[in-house]
Short mmCIF file of C-alpha atoms in Angstrom, two decimals:
data_model
loop_
_atom_site.label_atom_id
_atom_site.label_comp_id
_atom_site.label_asym_id
_atom_site.label_seq_id
_atom_site.Cartn_x
_atom_site.Cartn_y
_atom_site.Cartn_z
CA MET D 1 34.92 -21.82 -47.50
CA LEU D 2 31.15 -21.15 -47.74
CA GLU D 3 29.60 -24.08 -48.19
CA GLY D 4 27.81 -24.17 -44.70
CA ILE D 5 27.24 -20.53 -44.85
CA LEU D 6 25.71 -19.81 -48.17
CA PRO D 7 22.27 -21.07 -48.99
CA ASP D 8 22.15 -23.49 -52.24
CA GLN D 9 20.57 -21.26 -54.72
CA ILE D 10 23.74 -19.03 -53.93
CA TYR D 11 26.45 -21.68 -53.38
CA ILE D 12 25.88 -23.84 -56.18
CA PRO D 13 26.05 -21.57 -58.91
CA ILE D 14 29.04 -19.66 -57.54
CA ALA D 15 30.88 -22.77 -56.81
CA ASN D 16 29.89 -24.26 -60.14
CA LYS D 17 30.00 -21.74 -62.70
CA VAL D 18 32.09 -18.84 -61.13
CA GLY D 19 34.50 -20.73 -58.30
CA PHE D 20 35.50 -19.22 -54.98
CA SER D 21 38.99 -18.27 -55.84
CA ARG D 22 38.12 -16.04 -58.57
CA LEU D 23 36.05 -13.62 -56.44
CA ASN D 24 36.70 -10.80 -53.80
CA GLU D 25 33.35 -9.96 -52.32
CA ILE D 26 29.93 -11.51 -52.54
CA ARG D 27 27.05 -8.27 -51.49
CA LEU D 28 24.04 -9.22 -50.80
CA ARG D 29 20.86 -6.72 -50.15
CA MET D 30 17.39 -7.48 -49.32
CA ASP D 31 14.94 -7.45 -52.73
CA LYS D 32 18.23 -6.68 -54.86
CA PRO D 33 20.82 -8.90 -56.75
CA VAL D 34 23.41 -10.64 -55.34
CA LEU D 35 26.35 -8.92 -56.80
CA LEU D 36 29.89 -10.28 -57.14
CA SER D 37 33.59 -8.99 -57.67
CA SER D 38 36.25 -9.96 -58.48
CA CYS D 39 39.61 -8.76 -59.79
CA GLY D 40 37.87 -5.33 -59.64
CA GLN D 41 35.14 -6.32 -62.52
CA LYS D 42 31.64 -6.68 -60.82
CA PHE D 43 28.57 -8.64 -61.86
CA PHE D 44 25.37 -10.05 -61.47
CA LEU D 45 24.85 -13.82 -59.96
CA GLY D 46 22.18 -15.79 -61.92
CA ASP D 47 21.32 -19.85 -61.93
CA ASN D 48 23.77 -20.44 -64.74
CA GLY D 49 26.75 -18.53 -63.03
CA PRO D 50 28.05 -14.81 -63.74
CA CYS D 51 25.85 -12.01 -65.48
CA LYS D 52 24.50 -8.89 -66.77
CA ASP D 53 21.07 -8.93 -67.23
CA LEU D 54 19.12 -7.69 -64.27
CA ASN D 55 16.84 -9.85 -65.64
CA LYS D 56 18.84 -13.46 -64.82
CA ALA D 57 20.28 -12.66 -61.97
CA ILE D 58 19.42 -14.15 -58.57
CA PHE D 59 17.64 -11.94 -56.24
CA CYS D 60 18.52 -11.57 -52.51
CA ASN D 61 15.64 -12.02 -49.72
CA ARG D 62 15.56 -11.20 -45.95
CA SER D 63 15.37 -14.81 -45.35
CA MET D 64 19.00 -15.30 -47.29
CA ILE D 65 20.52 -12.74 -45.02
CA GLU D 66 19.63 -14.20 -42.12
CA GLU D 67 20.39 -17.11 -42.68
CA ILE D 68 23.50 -16.68 -43.86
CA VAL D 69 24.29 -14.26 -40.52
CA PHE D 70 22.96 -17.52 -38.77
CA ARG D 71 25.24 -19.75 -40.26
CA ALA D 72 28.34 -17.50 -39.72
CA SER D 73 27.89 -17.49 -35.47
CA GLU D 74 27.71 -21.25 -35.45
CA CYS D 75 23.75 -20.82 -34.58
CA SER D 76 24.57 -18.34 -31.89
CA ILE D 77 24.02 -14.75 -32.56
CA TYR D 78 24.69 -13.75 -28.94
CA SER D 79 28.56 -15.63 -29.02
CA VAL D 80 29.39 -12.92 -31.66
CA ASN D 81 27.42 -9.73 -30.56
CA GLU D 82 31.23 -8.14 -29.79
CA GLN D 83 31.92 -8.39 -33.24
CA ILE D 84 28.44 -7.43 -34.52
CA LYS D 85 28.64 -4.43 -32.65
CA LYS D 86 31.82 -3.47 -34.79
CA GLY D 87 29.31 -4.15 -37.67
CA TYR D 88 30.56 -7.85 -38.59
CA ILE D 89 31.23 -11.50 -37.84
CA VAL D 90 34.44 -13.19 -39.04
CA THR D 91 34.20 -16.98 -39.57
CA SER D 92 36.66 -19.44 -38.31
CA GLU D 93 38.09 -19.61 -41.99
CA GLY D 94 38.80 -15.64 -41.93
CA VAL D 95 35.91 -14.79 -43.84
CA ARG D 96 34.73 -11.06 -42.60
CA ILE D 97 30.84 -10.43 -42.95
CA GLY D 98 30.29 -6.96 -42.84
CA LEU D 99 26.74 -6.34 -41.58
CA ALA D 100 23.84 -3.64 -42.25
CA GLY D 101 21.00 -3.20 -40.58
CA ASN D 102 19.02 -1.29 -37.26
CA VAL D 103 21.35 -0.38 -34.93
CA VAL D 104 20.40 -0.71 -31.34
CA GLU D 105 21.96 2.01 -28.66
CA GLU D 106 21.45 2.08 -24.80
CA ASN D 107 22.75 5.16 -22.99
CA GLY D 108 24.77 6.43 -25.50
CA PHE D 109 26.48 2.87 -26.04
CA LEU D 110 25.86 0.50 -29.05
CA LYS D 111 24.44 -2.70 -27.95
CA THR D 112 23.73 -4.34 -31.18
CA MET D 113 22.06 -4.47 -34.50
CA THR D 114 19.15 -6.16 -35.69
CA SER D 115 16.81 -6.40 -38.69
CA PHE D 116 19.86 -7.33 -41.09
CA SER D 117 19.23 -5.57 -44.51
CA SER D 118 22.67 -6.34 -46.19
CA ILE D 119 25.93 -8.32 -46.13
CA ASN D 120 29.00 -7.88 -48.26
CA ILE D 121 31.11 -11.23 -47.67
CA ARG D 122 34.93 -10.48 -48.31
CA LEU D 123 36.68 -13.64 -49.12
CA PRO D 124 40.36 -13.72 -48.44
CA HIS D 125 43.27 -15.15 -49.99
CA GLU D 126 47.16 -16.04 -49.98
CA ILE D 127 48.90 -14.86 -52.76
CA ARG D 128 52.36 -15.82 -52.39
CA ASN D 129 54.87 -13.70 -53.36
CA CYS D 130 52.79 -10.40 -53.74
CA SER D 131 54.89 -8.75 -51.16
CA LEU D 132 58.27 -9.31 -53.19
CA LYS D 133 58.64 -6.53 -55.50
CA VAL D 134 59.02 -4.33 -51.95
CA PHE D 135 60.44 -6.99 -49.49
CA SER D 136 64.31 -5.63 -50.26
CA SER D 137 63.08 -2.00 -49.68
CA ILE D 138 61.23 -2.83 -46.13
CA VAL D 139 63.97 -5.43 -45.20
CA LYS D 140 67.37 -4.31 -44.96
CA ASP D 141 70.71 -5.63 -43.38
CA THR D 142 70.19 -3.88 -40.28
CA GLY D 143 66.82 -4.74 -40.09
CA ILE D 144 63.30 -4.17 -40.54
CA LEU D 145 61.56 -0.47 -41.39
CA ASN D 146 58.87 0.33 -40.03
CA THR D 147 56.20 0.22 -42.81
CA LEU D 148 52.76 1.13 -43.53
CA ILE D 149 50.42 -0.33 -46.10
CA ILE D 150 48.19 2.48 -47.59
CA SER D 151 45.64 1.36 -49.98
CA PRO D 152 41.53 1.75 -50.55
CA PRO D 153 39.51 -0.55 -48.80
CA GLY D 154 39.40 -4.16 -50.63
CA ALA D 155 42.69 -3.55 -52.61
CA GLY D 156 45.12 -6.15 -51.63
CA LYS D 157 46.49 -4.92 -48.02
CA THR D 158 45.73 -8.01 -45.69
CA THR D 159 47.11 -10.18 -48.25
CA PHE D 160 50.27 -8.04 -48.59
CA LEU D 161 50.48 -8.32 -44.82
CA ARG D 162 49.78 -12.33 -45.15
CA ASP D 163 52.28 -12.72 -47.49
CA PHE D 164 55.12 -10.40 -46.07
CA VAL D 165 54.90 -11.98 -42.87
CA TRP D 166 55.48 -15.72 -44.52
CA GLN D 167 58.22 -14.17 -46.56
CA LEU D 168 60.04 -13.44 -43.23
CA SER D 169 59.81 -17.27 -42.09
CA GLU D 170 60.48 -18.55 -45.72
CA ARG D 171 63.65 -16.78 -45.41
CA ASN D 172 64.12 -18.24 -42.28
CA LEU D 173 64.52 -14.64 -40.91
CA ALA D 174 64.52 -15.59 -36.97
CA TYR D 175 62.55 -12.50 -36.40
CA ASN D 176 59.44 -13.17 -33.07
CA ILE D 177 56.37 -11.64 -34.92
CA LEU D 178 53.99 -10.67 -33.10
CA VAL D 179 50.57 -10.82 -35.44
CA LEU D 180 47.55 -8.74 -33.89
CA ASP D 181 45.05 -9.84 -35.79
CA GLU D 182 42.01 -7.58 -34.66
CA ARG D 183 39.36 -8.97 -36.99
CA GLY D 184 40.65 -12.32 -37.42
CA GLU D 185 41.08 -12.04 -41.02
CA LEU D 186 45.14 -12.26 -40.87
CA ASN D 187 45.75 -15.79 -40.05
CA ILE D 188 44.13 -18.07 -43.40
CA GLY D 189 44.86 -21.13 -44.64
CA LYS D 190 48.81 -22.57 -44.50
CA GLY D 191 48.91 -19.79 -41.75
CA LEU D 192 52.04 -17.11 -41.36
CA GLY D 193 55.17 -18.51 -41.13
CA ILE D 194 57.16 -21.04 -37.83
CA PHE D 195 58.16 -17.53 -36.42
CA SER D 196 54.74 -15.75 -35.54
CA ASP D 197 52.79 -15.48 -32.32
CA ILE D 198 48.91 -14.97 -33.19
CA ILE D 199 46.42 -12.69 -31.37
CA SER D 200 43.25 -12.72 -32.51
CA PHE D 201 40.21 -9.74 -31.79
CA SER D 202 42.07 -7.82 -29.91
CA SER D 203 41.92 -3.91 -29.64
CA LYS D 204 45.05 -2.62 -30.94
CA LYS D 205 45.83 -0.98 -27.33
CA LEU D 206 45.47 -4.71 -25.34
CA GLY D 207 47.81 -6.28 -28.06
CA PHE D 208 50.56 -4.21 -28.31
CA GLU D 209 50.54 -3.66 -24.79
CA ASN D 210 49.62 -7.22 -23.62
CA GLY D 211 52.07 -8.80 -26.25
CA ILE D 212 55.15 -6.40 -26.07
CA ARG D 213 55.12 -7.10 -22.19
CA SER D 214 54.22 -11.42 -22.84
CA LEU D 215 55.77 -12.19 -25.98
CA ALA D 216 59.22 -10.03 -26.67
CA PRO D 217 58.63 -9.62 -30.08
CA ASN D 218 61.01 -8.09 -32.54
CA VAL D 219 58.30 -7.03 -35.28
CA ILE D 220 54.31 -6.61 -34.64
CA VAL D 221 52.28 -6.70 -37.83
CA THR D 222 48.31 -5.77 -37.63
CA ASP D 223 46.03 -4.65 -39.95
CA GLU D 224 43.78 -1.00 -40.74
CA LEU D 225 44.92 1.44 -37.94
CA GLY D 226 42.42 3.67 -37.80
CA GLU D 227 41.24 5.10 -34.41
CA TRP D 228 43.49 7.69 -32.58
CA GLU D 229 43.65 4.20 -30.21
CA ASP D 230 45.76 2.66 -32.93
CA ILE D 231 48.14 5.56 -33.06
CA GLU D 232 48.78 5.58 -29.36
CA ALA D 233 49.66 1.90 -29.47
CA VAL D 234 51.95 2.67 -32.19
CA LYS D 235 54.01 5.06 -30.54
CA TYR D 236 54.01 2.97 -27.40
CA ALA D 237 55.39 -0.30 -29.60
CA SER D 238 58.19 2.17 -31.40
CA ASN D 239 59.27 3.81 -28.23
CA SER D 240 59.36 0.05 -27.14
CA GLY D 241 61.89 -0.80 -29.90
CA VAL D 242 59.58 -3.10 -31.72
CA LYS D 243 59.30 -3.00 -34.95
CA ILE D 244 55.89 -1.82 -37.18
CA ILE D 245 54.49 -3.59 -39.95
CA ALA D 246 50.84 -1.95 -40.73
CA SER D 247 47.85 -1.03 -42.83
CA VAL D 248 45.69 1.92 -43.16
CA HIS D 249 42.67 2.56 -45.49
CA SER D 250 43.24 5.57 -47.89
CA ASP D 251 43.32 5.99 -52.10
CA SER D 252 46.58 7.93 -52.34
CA ILE D 253 49.53 9.48 -50.74
CA GLU D 254 48.02 12.76 -50.71
CA ALA D 255 44.90 11.75 -49.07
CA PHE D 256 46.75 10.09 -46.10
CA ALA D 257 49.12 12.77 -45.67
CA ARG D 258 45.59 14.76 -44.76
CA LYS D 259 44.51 11.94 -42.26
CA GLN D 260 44.46 14.08 -38.52
CA ALA D 261 45.20 11.03 -36.75
CA PHE D 262 48.43 10.25 -38.43
CA LYS D 263 49.77 13.67 -38.34
CA GLU D 264 51.71 13.20 -35.38
CA LEU D 265 53.45 9.90 -36.81
CA LEU D 266 54.53 11.80 -39.70
CA GLU D 267 56.17 14.72 -37.91
CA GLU D 268 58.32 12.35 -35.89
CA LYS D 269 58.83 10.34 -39.32
CA ILE D 270 57.96 6.93 -37.12
CA PHE D 271 57.40 5.15 -40.30
CA LYS D 272 60.38 4.84 -42.89
CA ARG D 273 58.69 3.13 -45.40
CA PHE D 274 55.29 3.64 -46.99
CA VAL D 275 53.90 1.21 -49.65
CA LEU D 276 50.47 2.46 -51.82
CA LEU D 277 48.25 -0.41 -53.28
CA SER D 278 45.36 0.26 -55.76
CA MET D 279 42.93 -1.47 -57.94
CA ARG D 280 44.12 0.18 -61.09
CA GLU D 281 44.65 -3.56 -62.63
CA GLY D 282 43.10 -5.15 -59.77
CA PRO D 283 43.22 -5.64 -56.29
CA GLY D 284 46.98 -5.55 -54.96
CA THR D 285 48.28 -3.28 -57.50
CA LEU D 286 51.54 -1.82 -56.80
CA GLU D 287 51.84 2.16 -57.39
CA GLY D 288 54.60 2.93 -55.37
CA VAL D 289 57.21 2.75 -52.43
CA PHE D 290 57.88 6.34 -50.15
CA ASP D 291 59.92 7.03 -47.62
CA GLU D 292 59.65 8.82 -44.65
CA ASN D 293 59.45 12.21 -46.06
CA LEU D 294 56.75 10.83 -48.46
CA SER D 295 59.42 10.89 -50.98
CA ARG D 296 58.82 8.34 -53.77
CA LEU D 297 61.32 5.80 -54.50
CA MET D 298 59.79 3.05 -56.40
CA ARG D 299 57.04 3.11 -59.39
CA TRP D 300 55.56 0.79 -61.56
#
């Protein structure tokens, strides 16, 4: 997955001593040790694999970071500048590479980012059946309930959504599913089932509006609602009779309820189910299912 992107001094010890299937994140910071994250645990990368000893860790330098960014952009930084302006690059295999560096503004607008100093490589995973425990809480005989998946960053929202879409198709529930893959992270591996249409790298606003008009979906699945514009897109879809499965960053139901952007959606009870994930026992730990009043229905 990362063979053509990572420098050999990083790729080889990970491939031979760690294995990419176990990793959630690889963090590289200029002049600092390479840090790996697996199932909620963090450790350094050494020549002989994972280690806790800073003196045995591989240290990252600027040339490593620049090489990774250049390779991830398929040798054309300009071609991915729209992504860079949002702070990341997504590879063709759905790997998101978060970027830190110097922001360049022009007339109050972000133009690009240069002098990259840190990158965070988030590795996508397919975990079959990870949504099954709550599947029957979302999919009823009467149809699909609008559902929001809530979790802190890196706790399995995207993996959950990916499996949920696959489960719908696997059960031959012939819903027309529109996957709005704004960051190119959802459609990886074996795909998203036989009933899915996929729009990648579109804003929520354009994706919802164009997708509903042109593809007539029964369900829209999308990741990481955040901006006010995203909320308006959800309201538009709901008023059009389209069901919504989406996700949002938050570490608790209480913290989510305080998000001003979602106040109107909560008051109008547009979402009928809320699924809370955490990192308590590793990414994807199910903490509970809640109804439209944020009352708990299920716990683990």
